[in-house]
mmCIF file of C-alpha atoms and ligand atoms in Angstrom:
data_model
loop_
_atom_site.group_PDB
_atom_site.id
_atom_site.type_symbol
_atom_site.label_atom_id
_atom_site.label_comp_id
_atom_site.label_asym_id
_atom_site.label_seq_id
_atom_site.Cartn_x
_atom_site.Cartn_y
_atom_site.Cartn_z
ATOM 1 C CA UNK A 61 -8.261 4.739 41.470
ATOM 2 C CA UNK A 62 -8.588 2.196 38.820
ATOM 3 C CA UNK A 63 -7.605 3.128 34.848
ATOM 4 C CA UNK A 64 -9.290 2.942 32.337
ATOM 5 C CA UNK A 65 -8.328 0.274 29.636
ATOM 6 C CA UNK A 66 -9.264 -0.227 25.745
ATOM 7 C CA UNK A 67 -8.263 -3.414 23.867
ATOM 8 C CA UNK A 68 -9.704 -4.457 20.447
ATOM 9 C CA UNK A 69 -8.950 -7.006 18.010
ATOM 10 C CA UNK A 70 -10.107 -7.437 14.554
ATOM 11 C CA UNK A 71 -12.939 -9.620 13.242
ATOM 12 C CA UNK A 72 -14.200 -10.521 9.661
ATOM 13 C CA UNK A 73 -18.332 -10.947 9.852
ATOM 14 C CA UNK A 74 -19.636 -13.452 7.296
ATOM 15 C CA UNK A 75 -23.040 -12.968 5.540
ATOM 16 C CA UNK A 76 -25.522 -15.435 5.131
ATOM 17 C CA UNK A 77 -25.770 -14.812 1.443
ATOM 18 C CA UNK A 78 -23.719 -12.441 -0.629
ATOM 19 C CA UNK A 79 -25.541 -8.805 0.000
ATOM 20 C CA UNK A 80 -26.224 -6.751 -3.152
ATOM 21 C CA UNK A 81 -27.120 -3.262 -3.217
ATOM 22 C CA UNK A 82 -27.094 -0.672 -6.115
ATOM 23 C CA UNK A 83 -23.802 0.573 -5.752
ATOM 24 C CA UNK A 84 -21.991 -2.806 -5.144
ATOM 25 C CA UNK A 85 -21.427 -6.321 -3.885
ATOM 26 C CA UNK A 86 -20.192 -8.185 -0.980
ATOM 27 C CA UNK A 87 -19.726 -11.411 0.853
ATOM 28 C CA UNK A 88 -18.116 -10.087 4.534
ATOM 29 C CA UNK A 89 -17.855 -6.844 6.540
ATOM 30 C CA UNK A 90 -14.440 -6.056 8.275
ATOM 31 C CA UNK A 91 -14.756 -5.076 12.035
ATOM 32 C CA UNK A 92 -12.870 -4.228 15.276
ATOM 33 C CA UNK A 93 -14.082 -5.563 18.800
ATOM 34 C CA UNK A 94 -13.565 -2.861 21.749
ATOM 35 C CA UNK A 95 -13.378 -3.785 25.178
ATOM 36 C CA UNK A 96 -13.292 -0.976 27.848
ATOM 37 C CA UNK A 97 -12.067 -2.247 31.147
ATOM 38 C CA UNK A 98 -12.098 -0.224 34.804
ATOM 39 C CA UNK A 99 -11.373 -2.564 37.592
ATOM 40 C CA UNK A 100 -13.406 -5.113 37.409
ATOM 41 C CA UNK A 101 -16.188 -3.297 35.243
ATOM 42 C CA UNK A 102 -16.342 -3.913 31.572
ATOM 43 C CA UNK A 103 -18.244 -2.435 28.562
ATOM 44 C CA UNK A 104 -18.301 -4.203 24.865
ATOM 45 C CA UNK A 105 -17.702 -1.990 21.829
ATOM 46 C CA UNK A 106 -17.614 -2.684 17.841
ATOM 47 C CA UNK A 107 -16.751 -0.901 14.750
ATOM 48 C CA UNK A 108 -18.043 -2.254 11.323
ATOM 49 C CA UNK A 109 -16.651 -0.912 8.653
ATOM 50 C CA UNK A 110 -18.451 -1.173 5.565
ATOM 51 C CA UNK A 111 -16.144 -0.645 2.073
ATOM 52 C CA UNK A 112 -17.976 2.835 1.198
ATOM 53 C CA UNK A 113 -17.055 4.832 4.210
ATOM 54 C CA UNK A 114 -13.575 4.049 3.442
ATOM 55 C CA UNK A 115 -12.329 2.482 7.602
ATOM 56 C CA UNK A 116 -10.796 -0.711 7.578
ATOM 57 C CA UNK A 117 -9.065 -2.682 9.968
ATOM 58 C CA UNK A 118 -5.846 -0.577 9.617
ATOM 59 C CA UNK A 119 -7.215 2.585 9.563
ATOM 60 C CA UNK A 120 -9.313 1.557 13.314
ATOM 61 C CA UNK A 121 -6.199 -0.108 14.480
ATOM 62 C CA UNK A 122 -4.635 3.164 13.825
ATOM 63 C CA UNK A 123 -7.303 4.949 15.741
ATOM 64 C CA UNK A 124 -7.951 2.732 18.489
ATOM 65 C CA UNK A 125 -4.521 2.734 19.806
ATOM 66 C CA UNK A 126 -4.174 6.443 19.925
ATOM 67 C CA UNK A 127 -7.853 5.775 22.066
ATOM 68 C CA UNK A 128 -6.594 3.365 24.269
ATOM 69 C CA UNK A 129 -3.117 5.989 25.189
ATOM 70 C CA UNK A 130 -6.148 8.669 25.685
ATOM 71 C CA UNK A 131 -7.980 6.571 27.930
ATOM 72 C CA UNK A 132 -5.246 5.923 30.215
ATOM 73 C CA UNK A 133 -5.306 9.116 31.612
ATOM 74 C CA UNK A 134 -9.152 8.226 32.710
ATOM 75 C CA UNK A 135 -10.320 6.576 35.955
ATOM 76 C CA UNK A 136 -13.787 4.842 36.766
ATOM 77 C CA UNK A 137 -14.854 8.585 37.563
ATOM 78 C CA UNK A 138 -15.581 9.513 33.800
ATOM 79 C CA UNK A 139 -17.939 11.580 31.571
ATOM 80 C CA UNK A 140 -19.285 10.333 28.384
ATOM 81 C CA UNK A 141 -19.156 13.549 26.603
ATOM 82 C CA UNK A 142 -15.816 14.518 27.636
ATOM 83 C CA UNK A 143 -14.027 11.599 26.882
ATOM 84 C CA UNK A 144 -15.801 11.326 23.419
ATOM 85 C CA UNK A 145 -14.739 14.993 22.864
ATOM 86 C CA UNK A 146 -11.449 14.034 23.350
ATOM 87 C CA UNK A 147 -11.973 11.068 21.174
ATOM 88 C CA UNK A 148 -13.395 12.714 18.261
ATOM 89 C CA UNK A 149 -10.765 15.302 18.283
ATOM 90 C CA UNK A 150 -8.169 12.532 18.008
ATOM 91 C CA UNK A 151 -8.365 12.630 13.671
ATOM 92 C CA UNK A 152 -11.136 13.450 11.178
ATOM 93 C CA UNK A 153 -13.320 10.546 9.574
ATOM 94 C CA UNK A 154 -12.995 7.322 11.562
ATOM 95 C CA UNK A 155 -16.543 7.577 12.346
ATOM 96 C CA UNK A 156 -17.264 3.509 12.828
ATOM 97 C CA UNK A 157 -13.883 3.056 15.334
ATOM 98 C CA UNK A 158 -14.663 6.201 17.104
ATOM 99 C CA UNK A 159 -18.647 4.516 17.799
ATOM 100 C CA UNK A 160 -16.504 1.349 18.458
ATOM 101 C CA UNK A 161 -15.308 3.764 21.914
ATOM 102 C CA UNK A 162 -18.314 5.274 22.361
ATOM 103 C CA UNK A 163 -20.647 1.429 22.383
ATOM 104 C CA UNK A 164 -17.679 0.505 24.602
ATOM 105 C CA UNK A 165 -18.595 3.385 27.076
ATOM 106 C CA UNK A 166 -22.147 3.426 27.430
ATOM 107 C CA UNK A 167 -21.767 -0.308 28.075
ATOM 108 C CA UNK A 168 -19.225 0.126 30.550
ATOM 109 C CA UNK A 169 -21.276 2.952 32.398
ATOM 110 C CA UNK A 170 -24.871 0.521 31.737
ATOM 111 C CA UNK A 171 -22.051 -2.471 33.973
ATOM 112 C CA UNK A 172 -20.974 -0.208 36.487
ATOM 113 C CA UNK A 173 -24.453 1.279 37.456
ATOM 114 C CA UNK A 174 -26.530 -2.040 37.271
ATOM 115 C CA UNK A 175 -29.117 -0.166 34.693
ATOM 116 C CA UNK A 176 -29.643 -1.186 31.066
ATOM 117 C CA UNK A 177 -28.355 0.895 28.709
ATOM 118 C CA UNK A 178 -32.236 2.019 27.584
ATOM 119 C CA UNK A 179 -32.888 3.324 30.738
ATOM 120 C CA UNK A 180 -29.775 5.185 30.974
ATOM 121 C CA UNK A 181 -30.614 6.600 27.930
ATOM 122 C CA UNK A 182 -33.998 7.746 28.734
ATOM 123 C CA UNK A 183 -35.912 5.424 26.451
ATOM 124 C CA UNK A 184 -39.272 3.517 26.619
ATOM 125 C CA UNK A 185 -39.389 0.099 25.760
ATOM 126 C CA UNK A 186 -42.989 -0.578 24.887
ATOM 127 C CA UNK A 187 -42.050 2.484 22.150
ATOM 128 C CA UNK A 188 -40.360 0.001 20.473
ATOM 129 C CA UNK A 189 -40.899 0.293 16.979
ATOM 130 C CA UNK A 190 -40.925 -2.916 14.798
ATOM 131 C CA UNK A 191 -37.735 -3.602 12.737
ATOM 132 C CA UNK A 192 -37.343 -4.394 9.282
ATOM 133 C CA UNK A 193 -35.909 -7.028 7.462
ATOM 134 C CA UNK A 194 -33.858 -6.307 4.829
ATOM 135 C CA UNK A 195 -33.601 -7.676 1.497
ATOM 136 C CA UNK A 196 -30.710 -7.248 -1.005
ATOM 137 C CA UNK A 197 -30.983 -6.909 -4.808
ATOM 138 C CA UNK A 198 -31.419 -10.625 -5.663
ATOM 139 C CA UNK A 199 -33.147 -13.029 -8.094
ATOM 140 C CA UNK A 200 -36.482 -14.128 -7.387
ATOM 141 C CA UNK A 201 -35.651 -17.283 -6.482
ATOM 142 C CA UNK A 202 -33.447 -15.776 -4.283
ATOM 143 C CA UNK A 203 -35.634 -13.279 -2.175
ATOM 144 C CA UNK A 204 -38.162 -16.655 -2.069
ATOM 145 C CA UNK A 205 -35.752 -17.915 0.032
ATOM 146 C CA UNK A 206 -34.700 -15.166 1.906
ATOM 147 C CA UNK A 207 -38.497 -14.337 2.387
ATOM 148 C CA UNK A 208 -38.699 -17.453 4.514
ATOM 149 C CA UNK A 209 -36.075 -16.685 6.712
ATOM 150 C CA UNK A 210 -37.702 -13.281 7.662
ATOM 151 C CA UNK A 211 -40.755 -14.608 8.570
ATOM 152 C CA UNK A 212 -40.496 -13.381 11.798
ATOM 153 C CA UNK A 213 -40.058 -9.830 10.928
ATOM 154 C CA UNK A 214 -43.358 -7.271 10.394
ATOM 155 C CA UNK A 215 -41.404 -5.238 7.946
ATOM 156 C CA UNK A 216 -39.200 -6.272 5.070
ATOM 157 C CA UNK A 217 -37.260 -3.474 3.573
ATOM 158 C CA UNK A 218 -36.034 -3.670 -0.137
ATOM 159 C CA UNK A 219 -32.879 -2.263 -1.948
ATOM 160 C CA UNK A 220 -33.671 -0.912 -4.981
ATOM 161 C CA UNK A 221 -32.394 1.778 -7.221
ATOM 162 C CA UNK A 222 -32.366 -0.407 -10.274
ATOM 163 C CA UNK A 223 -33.294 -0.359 -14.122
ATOM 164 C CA UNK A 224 -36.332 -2.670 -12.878
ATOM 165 C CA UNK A 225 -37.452 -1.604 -9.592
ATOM 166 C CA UNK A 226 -41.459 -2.817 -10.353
ATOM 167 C CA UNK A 227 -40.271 -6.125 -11.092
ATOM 168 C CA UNK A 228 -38.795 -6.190 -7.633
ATOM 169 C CA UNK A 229 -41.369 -5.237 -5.744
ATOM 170 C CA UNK A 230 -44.019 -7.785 -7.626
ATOM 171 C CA UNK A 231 -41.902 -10.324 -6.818
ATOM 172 C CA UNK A 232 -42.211 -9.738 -2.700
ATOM 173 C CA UNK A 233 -45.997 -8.923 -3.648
ATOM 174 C CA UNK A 234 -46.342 -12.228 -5.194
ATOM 175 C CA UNK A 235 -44.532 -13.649 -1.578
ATOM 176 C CA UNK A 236 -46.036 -11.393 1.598
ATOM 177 C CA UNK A 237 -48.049 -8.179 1.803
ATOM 178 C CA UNK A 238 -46.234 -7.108 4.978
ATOM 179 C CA UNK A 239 -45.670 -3.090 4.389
ATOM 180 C CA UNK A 240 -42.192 -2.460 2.737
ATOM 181 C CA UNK A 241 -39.181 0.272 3.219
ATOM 182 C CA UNK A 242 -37.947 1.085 -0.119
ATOM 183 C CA UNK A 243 -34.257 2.115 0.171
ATOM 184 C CA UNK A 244 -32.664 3.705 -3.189
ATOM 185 C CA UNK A 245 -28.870 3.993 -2.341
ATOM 186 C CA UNK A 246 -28.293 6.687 -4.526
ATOM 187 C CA UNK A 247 -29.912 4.479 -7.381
ATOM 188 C CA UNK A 248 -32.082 7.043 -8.749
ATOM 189 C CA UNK A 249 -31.203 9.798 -11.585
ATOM 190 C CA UNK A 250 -34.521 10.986 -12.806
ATOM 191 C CA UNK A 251 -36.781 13.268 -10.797
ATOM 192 C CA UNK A 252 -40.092 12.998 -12.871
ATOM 193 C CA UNK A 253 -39.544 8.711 -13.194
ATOM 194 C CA UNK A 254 -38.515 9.146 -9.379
ATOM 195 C CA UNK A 255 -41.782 10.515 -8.776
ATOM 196 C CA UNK A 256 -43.745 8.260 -10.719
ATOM 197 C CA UNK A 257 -42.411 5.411 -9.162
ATOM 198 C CA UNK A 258 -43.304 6.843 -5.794
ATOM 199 C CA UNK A 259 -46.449 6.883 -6.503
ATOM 200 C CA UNK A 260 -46.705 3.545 -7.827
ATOM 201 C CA UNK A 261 -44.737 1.980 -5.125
ATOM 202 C CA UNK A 262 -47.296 3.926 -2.561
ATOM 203 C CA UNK A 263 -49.895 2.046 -4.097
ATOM 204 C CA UNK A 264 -47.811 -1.393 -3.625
ATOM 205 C CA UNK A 265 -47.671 -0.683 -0.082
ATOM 206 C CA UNK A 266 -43.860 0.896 0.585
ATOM 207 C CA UNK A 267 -44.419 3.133 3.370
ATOM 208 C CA UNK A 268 -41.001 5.124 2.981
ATOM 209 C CA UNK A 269 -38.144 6.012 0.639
ATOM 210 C CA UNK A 270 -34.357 5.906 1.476
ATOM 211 C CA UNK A 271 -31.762 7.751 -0.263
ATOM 212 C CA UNK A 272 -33.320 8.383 -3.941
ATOM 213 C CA UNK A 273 -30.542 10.308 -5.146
ATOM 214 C CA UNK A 274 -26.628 10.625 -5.229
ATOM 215 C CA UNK A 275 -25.782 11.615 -0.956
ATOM 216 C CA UNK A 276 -24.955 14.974 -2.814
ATOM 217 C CA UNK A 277 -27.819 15.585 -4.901
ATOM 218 C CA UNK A 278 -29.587 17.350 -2.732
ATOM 219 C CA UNK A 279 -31.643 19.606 -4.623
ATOM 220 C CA UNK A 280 -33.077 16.776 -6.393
ATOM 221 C CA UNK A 281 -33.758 15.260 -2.542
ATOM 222 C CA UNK A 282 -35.328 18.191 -1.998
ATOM 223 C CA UNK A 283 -37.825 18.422 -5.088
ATOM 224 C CA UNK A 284 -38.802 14.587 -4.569
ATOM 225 C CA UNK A 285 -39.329 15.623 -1.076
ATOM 226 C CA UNK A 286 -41.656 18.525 -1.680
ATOM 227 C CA UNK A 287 -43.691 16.407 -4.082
ATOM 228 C CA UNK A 288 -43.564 12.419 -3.120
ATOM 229 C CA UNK A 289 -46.824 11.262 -1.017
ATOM 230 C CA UNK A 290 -44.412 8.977 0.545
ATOM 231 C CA UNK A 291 -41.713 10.265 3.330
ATOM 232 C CA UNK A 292 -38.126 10.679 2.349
ATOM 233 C CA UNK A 293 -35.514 9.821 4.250
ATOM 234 C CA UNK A 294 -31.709 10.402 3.786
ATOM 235 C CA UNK A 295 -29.295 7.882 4.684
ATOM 236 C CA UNK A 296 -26.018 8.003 2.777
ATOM 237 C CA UNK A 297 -26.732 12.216 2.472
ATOM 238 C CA UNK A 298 -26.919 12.325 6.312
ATOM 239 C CA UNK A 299 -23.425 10.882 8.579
ATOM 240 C CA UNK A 300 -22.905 13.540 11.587
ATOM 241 C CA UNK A 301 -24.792 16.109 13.524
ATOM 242 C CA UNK A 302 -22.878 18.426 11.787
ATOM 243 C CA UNK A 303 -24.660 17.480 8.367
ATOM 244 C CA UNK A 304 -27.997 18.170 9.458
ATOM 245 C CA UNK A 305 -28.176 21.893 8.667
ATOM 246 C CA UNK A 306 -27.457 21.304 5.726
ATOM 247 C CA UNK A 307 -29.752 18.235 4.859
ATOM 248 C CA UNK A 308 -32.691 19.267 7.071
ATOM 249 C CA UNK A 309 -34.700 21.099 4.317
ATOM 250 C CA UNK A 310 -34.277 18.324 1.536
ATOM 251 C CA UNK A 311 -35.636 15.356 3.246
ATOM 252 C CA UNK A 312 -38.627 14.174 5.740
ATOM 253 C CA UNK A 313 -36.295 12.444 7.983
ATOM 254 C CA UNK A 314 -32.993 10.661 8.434
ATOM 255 C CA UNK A 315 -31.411 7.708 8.952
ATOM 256 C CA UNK A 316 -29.305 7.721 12.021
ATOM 257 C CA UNK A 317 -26.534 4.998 12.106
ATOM 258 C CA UNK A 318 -24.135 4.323 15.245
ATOM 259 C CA UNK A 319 -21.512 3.374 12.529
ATOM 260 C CA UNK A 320 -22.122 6.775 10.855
ATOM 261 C CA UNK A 321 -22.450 9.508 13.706
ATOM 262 C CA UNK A 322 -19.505 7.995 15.972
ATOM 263 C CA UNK A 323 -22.188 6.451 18.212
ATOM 264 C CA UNK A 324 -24.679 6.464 21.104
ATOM 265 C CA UNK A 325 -23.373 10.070 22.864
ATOM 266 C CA UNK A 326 -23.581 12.002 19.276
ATOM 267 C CA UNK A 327 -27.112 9.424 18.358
ATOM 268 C CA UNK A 328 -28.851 11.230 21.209
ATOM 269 C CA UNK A 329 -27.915 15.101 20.226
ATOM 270 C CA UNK A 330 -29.069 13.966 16.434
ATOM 271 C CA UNK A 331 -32.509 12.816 17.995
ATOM 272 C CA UNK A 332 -33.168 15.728 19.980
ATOM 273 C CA UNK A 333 -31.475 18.254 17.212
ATOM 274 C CA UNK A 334 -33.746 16.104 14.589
ATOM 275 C CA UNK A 335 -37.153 16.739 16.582
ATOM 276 C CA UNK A 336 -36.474 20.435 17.078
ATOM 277 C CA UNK A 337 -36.671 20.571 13.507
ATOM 278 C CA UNK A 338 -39.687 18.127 12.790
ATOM 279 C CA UNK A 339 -37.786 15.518 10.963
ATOM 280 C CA UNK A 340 -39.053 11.902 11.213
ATOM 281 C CA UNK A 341 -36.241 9.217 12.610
ATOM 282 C CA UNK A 342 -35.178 6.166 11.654
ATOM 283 C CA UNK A 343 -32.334 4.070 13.262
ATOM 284 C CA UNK A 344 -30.236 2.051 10.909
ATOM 285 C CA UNK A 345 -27.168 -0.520 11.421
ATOM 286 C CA UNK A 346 -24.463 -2.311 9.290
ATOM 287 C CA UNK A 347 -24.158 -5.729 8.958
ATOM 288 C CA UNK A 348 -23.331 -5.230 12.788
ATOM 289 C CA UNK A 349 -23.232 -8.425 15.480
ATOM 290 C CA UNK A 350 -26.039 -8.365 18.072
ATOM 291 C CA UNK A 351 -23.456 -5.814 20.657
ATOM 292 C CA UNK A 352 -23.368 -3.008 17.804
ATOM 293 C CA UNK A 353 -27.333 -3.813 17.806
ATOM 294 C CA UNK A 354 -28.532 -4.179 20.774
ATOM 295 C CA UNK A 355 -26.578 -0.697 21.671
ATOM 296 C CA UNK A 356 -28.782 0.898 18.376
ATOM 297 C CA UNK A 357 -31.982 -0.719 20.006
ATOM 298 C CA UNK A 358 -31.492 1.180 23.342
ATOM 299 C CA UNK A 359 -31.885 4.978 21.454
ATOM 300 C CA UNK A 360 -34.685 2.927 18.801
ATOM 301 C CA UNK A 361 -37.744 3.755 21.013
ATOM 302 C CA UNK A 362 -36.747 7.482 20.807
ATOM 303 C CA UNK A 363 -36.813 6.715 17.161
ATOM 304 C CA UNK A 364 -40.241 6.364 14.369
ATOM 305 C CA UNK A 365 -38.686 3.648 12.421
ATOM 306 C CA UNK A 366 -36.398 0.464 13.160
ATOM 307 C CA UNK A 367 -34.006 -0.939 10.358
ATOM 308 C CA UNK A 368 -31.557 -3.395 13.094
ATOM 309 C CA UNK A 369 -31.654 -6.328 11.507
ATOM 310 C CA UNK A 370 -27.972 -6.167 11.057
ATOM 311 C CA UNK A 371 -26.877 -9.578 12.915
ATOM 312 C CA UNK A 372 -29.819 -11.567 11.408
ATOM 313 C CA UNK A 373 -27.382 -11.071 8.608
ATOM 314 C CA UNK A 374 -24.201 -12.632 9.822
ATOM 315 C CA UNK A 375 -23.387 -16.259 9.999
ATOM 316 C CA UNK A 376 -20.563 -16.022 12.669
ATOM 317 C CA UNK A 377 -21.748 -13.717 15.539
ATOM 318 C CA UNK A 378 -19.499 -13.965 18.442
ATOM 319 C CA UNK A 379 -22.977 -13.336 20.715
ATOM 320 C CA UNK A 380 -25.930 -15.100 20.789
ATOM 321 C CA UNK A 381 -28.891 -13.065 19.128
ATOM 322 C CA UNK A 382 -30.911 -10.695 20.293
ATOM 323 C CA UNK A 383 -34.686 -12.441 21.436
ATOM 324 C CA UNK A 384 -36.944 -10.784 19.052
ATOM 325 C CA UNK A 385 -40.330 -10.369 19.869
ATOM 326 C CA UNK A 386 -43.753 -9.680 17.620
ATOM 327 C CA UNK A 387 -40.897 -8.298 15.075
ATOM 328 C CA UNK A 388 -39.298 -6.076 17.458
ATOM 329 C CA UNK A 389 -35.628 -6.189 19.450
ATOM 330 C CA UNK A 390 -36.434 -7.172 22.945
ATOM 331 C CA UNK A 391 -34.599 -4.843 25.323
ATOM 332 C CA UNK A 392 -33.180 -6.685 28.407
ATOM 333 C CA UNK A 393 -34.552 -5.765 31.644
ATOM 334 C CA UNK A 394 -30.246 -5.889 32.804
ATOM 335 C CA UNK A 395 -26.659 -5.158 31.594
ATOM 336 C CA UNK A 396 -26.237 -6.324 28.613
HETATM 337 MG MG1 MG B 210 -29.841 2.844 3.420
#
């Protein structure tokens, strides 16, 4: 009977350029590397911590050590749910190091069966939707540049949520008419202006909206919702399975983020919990490297929308990127 082992260490990602968004600034993303080890099986884990969720690389090293004693007392004969049970109930919060267990899991069950992680998950690659590229708030100069290095992506989505939204969006007009996700990040105050620029930015060719409103606005989610010609989704409104009662009614659909909902076991009850209710899905990432990725892309055909563009973002992945093909994550055919 072999045991179970968990080690992690911490890693800084660098961005490509600094990454701008309505409520803030940066230049890196703190994260924690998991590594779940039975015999001589292993699975791959992260945890990206991004400064608004408020993890860092104390608060997982904290966590992940109180993991790694729980998972001691497993063998190679293990259930997902269980052991994330046990994992969840370990503290509150900690949502990105307990998905940092749960990545490191599914990986480690994808190595010991021989099957890729999409097939263990019931998913169908050619559903793969395409994935967006996103753009941060940026000169125009700028999101030229950045323009050209997405020119492999079918979607580009743009943060907004700024006193001069239109003169965002003309700019990537003036540069590609590929169709455009228009996230908010709680930029938005006014409902009738929100609505107005809905309709204008429908007629620019955004396809969706992301998080108009403060995450606890949700009344004015709900008006925009009832009125925009454009789907809503929530993203910063919408972290756990737990929230969705509650947010179900205000938007069209949410944002489901490994980082947020503690990962792949919890992802999959938010899908089907989701599509009992009608909502539309879209699967998000951090600035994640390509293991936090490709481990989003596996549930992403299950999903209506792709936003995993994460480790296009980086400049120091530890693993090589993910191929992408006609704008969408390829899903390997083994282990990964
Ligand atoms: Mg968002």
């Amino acid at each position: 009977m072999h045991i179970m082992h968990l080690s992690y260490h911490p890693l800084v990602l660098e961005l490509k350029h600094p990454f701008r968004i309505a409520t803030g600034m940066r230049t890196h993303t703190n994260a924690m590397r998991t590594c779940i080890r039975v015999g001589a099986h292993e699975g791959l884990g992260e945890a990206v911590m991004v400064p608004y969720y408020g993890e860092n690389h104390e608060t997982a090293s904290t966590f992940l050590a109180k993991a790694a004693a729980l998972l001691h007392g497993f063998s190679g004969d293990f259930s997902i749910a269980s052991i994330m049970g046990e994992v969840d109930a370990i503290a509150s919060g900690n949502h990105a190091a307990k998905a940092a267990v749960d990545i490191a899991l599914h990986n480690l069950w994808s190595d010991m069966t021989g099957h890729p992680l999409w097939e263990l998950l019931g998913s169908d690659p050619e559903k793969m939707p395409p994935t967006s590229f996103t753009l941060g708030i940026d000169t125009p100069e700028v999101l030229r540049q950045k323009m050209a290095e997405a020119a492999d992506f079918q979607v580009i989505k743009i943060k907004i949520g700024t006193a001069d939204d239109r003169s965002i969006i003309r700019t990537i007009r003036e540069i590609t008419d590929k169709p455009i996700y228009a996230d908010a990040n709680q930029g938005w105050t006014d409902r009738e202006a929100a609505l107005d620029l809905v309709h204008w930015l429908q007629a620019q060719g955004v396809v969706l909206i992301e998080q108009p409103f403060l995450k606890t606005d949700l009344a004015a989610a709900a008006w925009l919702t009832a009125r925009s010609p454009l789907p809503v989704f929530a993203d910063e409104s919408f972290q756990r399975l737990s929230d969705l009662p509650a947010v179900a009614d205000c938007f069209h659909g949410l944002n489901i983020k490994l980082m947020k909902c503690t990962g792949l076991h919890e992802g999959q009850q938010i899908v089907r919990a989701a599509r009992a209710r009608h909502l539309k899905l879209m699967i998000g990432c951090m600035t994640e490297t390509p293991c936090g990725i490709l481990a989003a892309a596996a549930l992403a055909p299950q999903c209506d929308f792709a936003d995993l563009d994460g480790c296009w973002l980086v400049k120091n992945n530890p693993l090589p990127l993910p191929d992408l093909r006609e704008g969408r994550v390829w899903l390997p055919h083994f282990p990964s």
